[in-house]
mmCIF file of C-alpha atoms and ligand atoms in Angstrom:
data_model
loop_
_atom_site.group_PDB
_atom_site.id
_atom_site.type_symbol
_atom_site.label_atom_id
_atom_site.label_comp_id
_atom_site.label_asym_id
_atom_site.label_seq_id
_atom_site.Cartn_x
_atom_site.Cartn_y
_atom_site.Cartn_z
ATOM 1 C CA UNK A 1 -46.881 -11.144 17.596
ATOM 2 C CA UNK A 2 -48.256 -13.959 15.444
ATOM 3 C CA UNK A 3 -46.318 -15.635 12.285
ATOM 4 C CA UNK A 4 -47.861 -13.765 9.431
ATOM 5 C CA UNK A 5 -46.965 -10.234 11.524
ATOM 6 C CA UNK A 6 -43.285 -11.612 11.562
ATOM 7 C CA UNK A 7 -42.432 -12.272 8.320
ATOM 8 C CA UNK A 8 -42.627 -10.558 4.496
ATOM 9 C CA UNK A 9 -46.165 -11.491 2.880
ATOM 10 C CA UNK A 10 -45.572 -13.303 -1.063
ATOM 11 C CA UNK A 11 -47.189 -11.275 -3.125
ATOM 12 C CA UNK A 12 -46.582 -14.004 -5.934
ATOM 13 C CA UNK A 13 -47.444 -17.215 -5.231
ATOM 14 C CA UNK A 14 -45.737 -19.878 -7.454
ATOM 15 C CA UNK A 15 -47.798 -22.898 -6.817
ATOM 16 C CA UNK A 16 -46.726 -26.445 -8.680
ATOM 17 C CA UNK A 17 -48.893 -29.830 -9.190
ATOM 18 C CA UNK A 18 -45.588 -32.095 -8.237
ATOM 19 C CA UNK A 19 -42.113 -31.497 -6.131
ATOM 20 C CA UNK A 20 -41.104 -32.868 -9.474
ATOM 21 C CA UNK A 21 -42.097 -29.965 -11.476
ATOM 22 C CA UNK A 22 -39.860 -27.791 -8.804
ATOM 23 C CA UNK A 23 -36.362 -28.362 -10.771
ATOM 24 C CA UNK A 24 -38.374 -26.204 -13.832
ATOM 25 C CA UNK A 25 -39.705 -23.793 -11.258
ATOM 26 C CA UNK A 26 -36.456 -22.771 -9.520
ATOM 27 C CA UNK A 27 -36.464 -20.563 -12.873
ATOM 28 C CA UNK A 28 -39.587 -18.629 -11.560
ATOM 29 C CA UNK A 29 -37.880 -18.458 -7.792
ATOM 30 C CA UNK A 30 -34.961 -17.163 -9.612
ATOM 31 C CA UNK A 31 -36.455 -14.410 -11.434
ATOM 32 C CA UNK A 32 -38.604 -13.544 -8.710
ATOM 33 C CA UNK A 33 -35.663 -12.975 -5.800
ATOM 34 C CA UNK A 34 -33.411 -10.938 -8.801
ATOM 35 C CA UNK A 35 -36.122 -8.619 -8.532
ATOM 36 C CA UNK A 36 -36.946 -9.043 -4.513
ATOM 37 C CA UNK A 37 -40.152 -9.905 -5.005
ATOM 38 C CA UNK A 38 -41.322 -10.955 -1.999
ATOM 39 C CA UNK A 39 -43.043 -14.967 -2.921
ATOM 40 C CA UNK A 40 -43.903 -18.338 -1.862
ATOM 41 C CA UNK A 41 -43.449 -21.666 -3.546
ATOM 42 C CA UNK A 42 -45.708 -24.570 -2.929
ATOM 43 C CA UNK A 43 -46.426 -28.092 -3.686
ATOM 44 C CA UNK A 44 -50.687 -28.103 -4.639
ATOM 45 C CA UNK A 45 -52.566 -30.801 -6.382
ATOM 46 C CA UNK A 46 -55.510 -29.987 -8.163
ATOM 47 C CA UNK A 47 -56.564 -33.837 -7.918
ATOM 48 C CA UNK A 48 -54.368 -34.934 -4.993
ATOM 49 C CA UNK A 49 -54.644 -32.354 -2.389
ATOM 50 C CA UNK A 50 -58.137 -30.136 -3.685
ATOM 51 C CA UNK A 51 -58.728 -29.346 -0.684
ATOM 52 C CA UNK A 52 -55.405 -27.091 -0.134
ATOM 53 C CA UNK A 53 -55.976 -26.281 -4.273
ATOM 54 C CA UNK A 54 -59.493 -24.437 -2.768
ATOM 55 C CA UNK A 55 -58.367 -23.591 0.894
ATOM 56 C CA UNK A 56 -55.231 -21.509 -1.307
ATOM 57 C CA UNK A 57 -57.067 -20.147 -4.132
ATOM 58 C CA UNK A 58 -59.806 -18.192 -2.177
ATOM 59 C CA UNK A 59 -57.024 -17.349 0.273
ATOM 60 C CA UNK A 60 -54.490 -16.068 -1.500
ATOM 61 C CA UNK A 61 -55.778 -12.789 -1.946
ATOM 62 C CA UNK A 62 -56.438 -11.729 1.714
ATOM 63 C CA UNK A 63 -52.932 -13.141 1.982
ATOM 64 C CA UNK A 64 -51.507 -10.414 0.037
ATOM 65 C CA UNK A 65 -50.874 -12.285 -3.283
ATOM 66 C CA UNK A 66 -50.952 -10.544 -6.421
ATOM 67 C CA UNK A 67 -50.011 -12.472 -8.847
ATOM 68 C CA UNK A 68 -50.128 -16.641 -8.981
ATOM 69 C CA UNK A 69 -48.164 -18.549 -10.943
ATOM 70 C CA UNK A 70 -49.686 -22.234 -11.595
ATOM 71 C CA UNK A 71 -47.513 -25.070 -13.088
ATOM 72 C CA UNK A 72 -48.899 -28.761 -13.638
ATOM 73 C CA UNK A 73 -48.257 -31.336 -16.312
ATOM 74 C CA UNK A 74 -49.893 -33.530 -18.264
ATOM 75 C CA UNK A 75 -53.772 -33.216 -17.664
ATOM 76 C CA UNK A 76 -52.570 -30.083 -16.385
ATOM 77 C CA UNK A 77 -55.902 -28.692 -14.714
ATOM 78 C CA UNK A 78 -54.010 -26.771 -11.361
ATOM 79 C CA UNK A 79 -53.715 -23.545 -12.804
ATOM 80 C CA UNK A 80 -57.498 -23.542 -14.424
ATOM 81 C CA UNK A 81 -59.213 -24.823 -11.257
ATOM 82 C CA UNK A 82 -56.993 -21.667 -9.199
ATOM 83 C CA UNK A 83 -57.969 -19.121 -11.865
ATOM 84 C CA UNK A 84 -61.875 -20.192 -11.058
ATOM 85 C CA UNK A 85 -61.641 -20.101 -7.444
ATOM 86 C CA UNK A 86 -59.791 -16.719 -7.379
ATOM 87 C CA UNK A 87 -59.971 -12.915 -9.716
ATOM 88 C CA UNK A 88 -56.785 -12.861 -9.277
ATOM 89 C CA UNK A 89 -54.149 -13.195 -12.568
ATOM 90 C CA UNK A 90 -52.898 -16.428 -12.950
ATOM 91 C CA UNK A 91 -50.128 -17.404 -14.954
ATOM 92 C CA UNK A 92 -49.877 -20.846 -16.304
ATOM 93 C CA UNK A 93 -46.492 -22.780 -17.227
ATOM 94 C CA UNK A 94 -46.983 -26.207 -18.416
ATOM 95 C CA UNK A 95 -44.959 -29.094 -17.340
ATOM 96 C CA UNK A 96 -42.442 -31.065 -20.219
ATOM 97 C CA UNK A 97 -43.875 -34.771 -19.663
ATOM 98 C CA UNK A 98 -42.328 -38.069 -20.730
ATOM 99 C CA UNK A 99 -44.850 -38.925 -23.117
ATOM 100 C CA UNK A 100 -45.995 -36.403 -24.833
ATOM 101 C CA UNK A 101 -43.666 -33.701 -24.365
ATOM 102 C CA UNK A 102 -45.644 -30.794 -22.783
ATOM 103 C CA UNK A 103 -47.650 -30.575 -25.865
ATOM 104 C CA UNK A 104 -50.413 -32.306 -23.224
ATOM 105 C CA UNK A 105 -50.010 -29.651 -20.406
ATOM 106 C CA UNK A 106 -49.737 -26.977 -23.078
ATOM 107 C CA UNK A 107 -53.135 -27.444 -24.422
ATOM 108 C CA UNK A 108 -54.773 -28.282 -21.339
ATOM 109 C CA UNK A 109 -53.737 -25.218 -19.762
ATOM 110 C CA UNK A 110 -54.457 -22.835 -22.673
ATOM 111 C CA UNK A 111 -57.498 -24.075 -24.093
ATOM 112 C CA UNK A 112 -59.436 -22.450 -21.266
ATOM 113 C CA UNK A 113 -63.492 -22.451 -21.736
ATOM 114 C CA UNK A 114 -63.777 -18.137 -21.956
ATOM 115 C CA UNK A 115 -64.514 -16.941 -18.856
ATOM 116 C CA UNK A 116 -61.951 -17.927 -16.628
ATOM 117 C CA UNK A 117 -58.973 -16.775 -18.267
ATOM 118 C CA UNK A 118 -55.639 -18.515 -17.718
ATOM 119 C CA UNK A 119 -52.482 -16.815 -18.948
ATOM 120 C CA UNK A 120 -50.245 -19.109 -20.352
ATOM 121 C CA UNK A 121 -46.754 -19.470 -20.968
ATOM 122 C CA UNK A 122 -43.937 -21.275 -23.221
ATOM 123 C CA UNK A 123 -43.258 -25.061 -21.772
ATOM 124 C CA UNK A 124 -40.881 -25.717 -19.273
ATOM 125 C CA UNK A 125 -38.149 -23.804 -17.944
ATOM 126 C CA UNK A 126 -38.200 -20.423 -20.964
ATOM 127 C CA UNK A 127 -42.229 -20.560 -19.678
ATOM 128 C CA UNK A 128 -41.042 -20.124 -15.459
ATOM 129 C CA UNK A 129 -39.159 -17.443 -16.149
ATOM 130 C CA UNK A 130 -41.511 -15.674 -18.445
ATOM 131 C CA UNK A 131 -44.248 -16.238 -16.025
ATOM 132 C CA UNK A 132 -41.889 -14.678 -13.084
ATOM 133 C CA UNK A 133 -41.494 -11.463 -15.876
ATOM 134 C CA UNK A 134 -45.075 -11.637 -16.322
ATOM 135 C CA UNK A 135 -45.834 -11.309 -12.388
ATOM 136 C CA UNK A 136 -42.973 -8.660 -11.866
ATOM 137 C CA UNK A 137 -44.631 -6.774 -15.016
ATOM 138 C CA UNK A 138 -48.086 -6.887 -13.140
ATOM 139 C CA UNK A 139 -47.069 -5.677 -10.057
ATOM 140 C CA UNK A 140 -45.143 -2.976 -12.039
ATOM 141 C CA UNK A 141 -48.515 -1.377 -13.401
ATOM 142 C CA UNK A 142 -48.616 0.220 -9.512
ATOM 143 C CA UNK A 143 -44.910 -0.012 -8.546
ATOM 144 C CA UNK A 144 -42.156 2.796 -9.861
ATOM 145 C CA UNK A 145 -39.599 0.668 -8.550
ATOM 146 C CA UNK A 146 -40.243 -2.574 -10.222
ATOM 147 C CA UNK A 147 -40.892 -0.973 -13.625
ATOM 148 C CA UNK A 148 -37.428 0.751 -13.257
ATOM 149 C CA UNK A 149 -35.683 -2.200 -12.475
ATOM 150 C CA UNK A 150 -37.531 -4.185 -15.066
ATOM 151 C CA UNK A 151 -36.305 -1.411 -17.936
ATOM 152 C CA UNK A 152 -33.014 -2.246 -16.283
ATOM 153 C CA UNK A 153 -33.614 -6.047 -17.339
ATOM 154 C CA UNK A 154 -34.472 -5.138 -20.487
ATOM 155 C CA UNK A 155 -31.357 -2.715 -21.036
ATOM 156 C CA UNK A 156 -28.868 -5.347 -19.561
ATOM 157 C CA UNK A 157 -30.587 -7.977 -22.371
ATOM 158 C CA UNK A 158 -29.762 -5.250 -25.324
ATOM 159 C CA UNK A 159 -26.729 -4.860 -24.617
ATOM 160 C CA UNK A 160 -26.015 -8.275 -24.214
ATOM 161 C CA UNK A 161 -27.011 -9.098 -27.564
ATOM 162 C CA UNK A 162 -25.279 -5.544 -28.993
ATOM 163 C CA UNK A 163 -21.937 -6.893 -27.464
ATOM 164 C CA UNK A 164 -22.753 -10.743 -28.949
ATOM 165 C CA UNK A 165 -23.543 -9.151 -32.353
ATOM 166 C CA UNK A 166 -20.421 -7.016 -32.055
ATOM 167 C CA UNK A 167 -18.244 -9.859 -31.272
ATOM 168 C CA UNK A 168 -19.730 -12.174 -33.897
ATOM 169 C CA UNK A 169 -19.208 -9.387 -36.947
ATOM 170 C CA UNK A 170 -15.396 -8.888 -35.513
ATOM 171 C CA UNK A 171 -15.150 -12.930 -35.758
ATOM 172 C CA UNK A 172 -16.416 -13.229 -38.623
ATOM 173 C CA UNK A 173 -15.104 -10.022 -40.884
ATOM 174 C CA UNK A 174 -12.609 -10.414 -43.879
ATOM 175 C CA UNK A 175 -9.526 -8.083 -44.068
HETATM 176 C C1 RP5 B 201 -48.869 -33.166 -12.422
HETATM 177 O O1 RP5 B 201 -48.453 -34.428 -12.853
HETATM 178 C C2 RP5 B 201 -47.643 -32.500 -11.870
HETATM 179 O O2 RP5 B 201 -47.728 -31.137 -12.074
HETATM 180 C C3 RP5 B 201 -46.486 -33.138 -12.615
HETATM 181 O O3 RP5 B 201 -46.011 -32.306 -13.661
HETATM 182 C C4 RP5 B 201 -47.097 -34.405 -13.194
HETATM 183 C C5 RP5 B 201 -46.414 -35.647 -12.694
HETATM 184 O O4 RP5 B 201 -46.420 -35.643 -11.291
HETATM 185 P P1 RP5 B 201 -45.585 -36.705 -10.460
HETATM 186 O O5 RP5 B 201 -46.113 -38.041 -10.873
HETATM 187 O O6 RP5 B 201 -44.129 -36.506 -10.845
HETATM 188 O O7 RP5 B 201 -45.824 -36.367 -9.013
HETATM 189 O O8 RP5 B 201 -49.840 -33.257 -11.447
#
């Protein structure tokens, strides 16, 4: 039996320009294995490695990916140069930098050229997890149990912030 017969195909793929960027990605991982999501993390470099950036783009889809997540910083071109080599959705998160604090990765991932459409998200680690919801919402569209467990999410949040709000009015409330 060969290796890809073996194990659980990703059908997210969360792809990053830099192990550096991987610290702010663990939030997509995260998300992603809450809601057993079956997914891969990998190192790609749009201008290091584009040979593996082109080799996994028009792969991906055969491979059983769905979604792809795409985060890069600074001239943050990864996720744009995946969305062109593939139709499938990809979600951008853009990298915080040192110099110019994400604002650089923010606008070069969503000022995409129309045409090749790159969904983006907040920067750093609120824009991983969103981009993990995002995926899990996709694959919901044709998947009763995701979108159950993904109400779920959403009920655990409300109440959350129901109990918080509770609390804070108790705390807070003159005899
Ligand atoms: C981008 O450049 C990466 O996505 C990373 O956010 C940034 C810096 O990369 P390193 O110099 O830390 O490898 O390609």
């Amino acid at each position: 039996m060969n290796e890809t017969a073996t194990r659980t195909l990703p059908r997210v793929a969360v792809v990053m320009g830099s192990k550096s960027d991987y610290e702010v990605m663990k939030e997509s991982a995260k998300v992603l294995a809450e809601f057993n999501v079956p997914h891969e993390v990998r190192v790609i470099s749009a201008h290091r490695t584009p040979d593996r950036a082109h080799e996994f783009a028009t792969g991906a889809e055969e491979q059983g990916v769905g979604v792809i997540i795409a985060a890069a910083g600074k001239a943050a071109h990864l996720a744009g140069v995946l969305a062109a080599l593939t139709t499938l959705p990809v979600l951008g998160v853009p990298m915080t930098t040192s110099d110019l604090g994400g604002l650089d990765s923010l606008l070069s991932m969503v000022q995409m050229p129309a045409g090749i459409p790159v969904g983006t998200t907040a920067i750093g680690k609120a824009g991983a997890k969103n981009a993990a919801l995002l995926a899990v919402a996709i694959l919901a569209l044709s998947d009763d149990r995701l979108r159950g467990e993904l109400k779920a999410y959403r009920d655990r949040m409300r109440a959350e912030v129901e109990n918080d709000d509770a609390e804070i009015r108790q705390a807070t409330s003159h005899a």
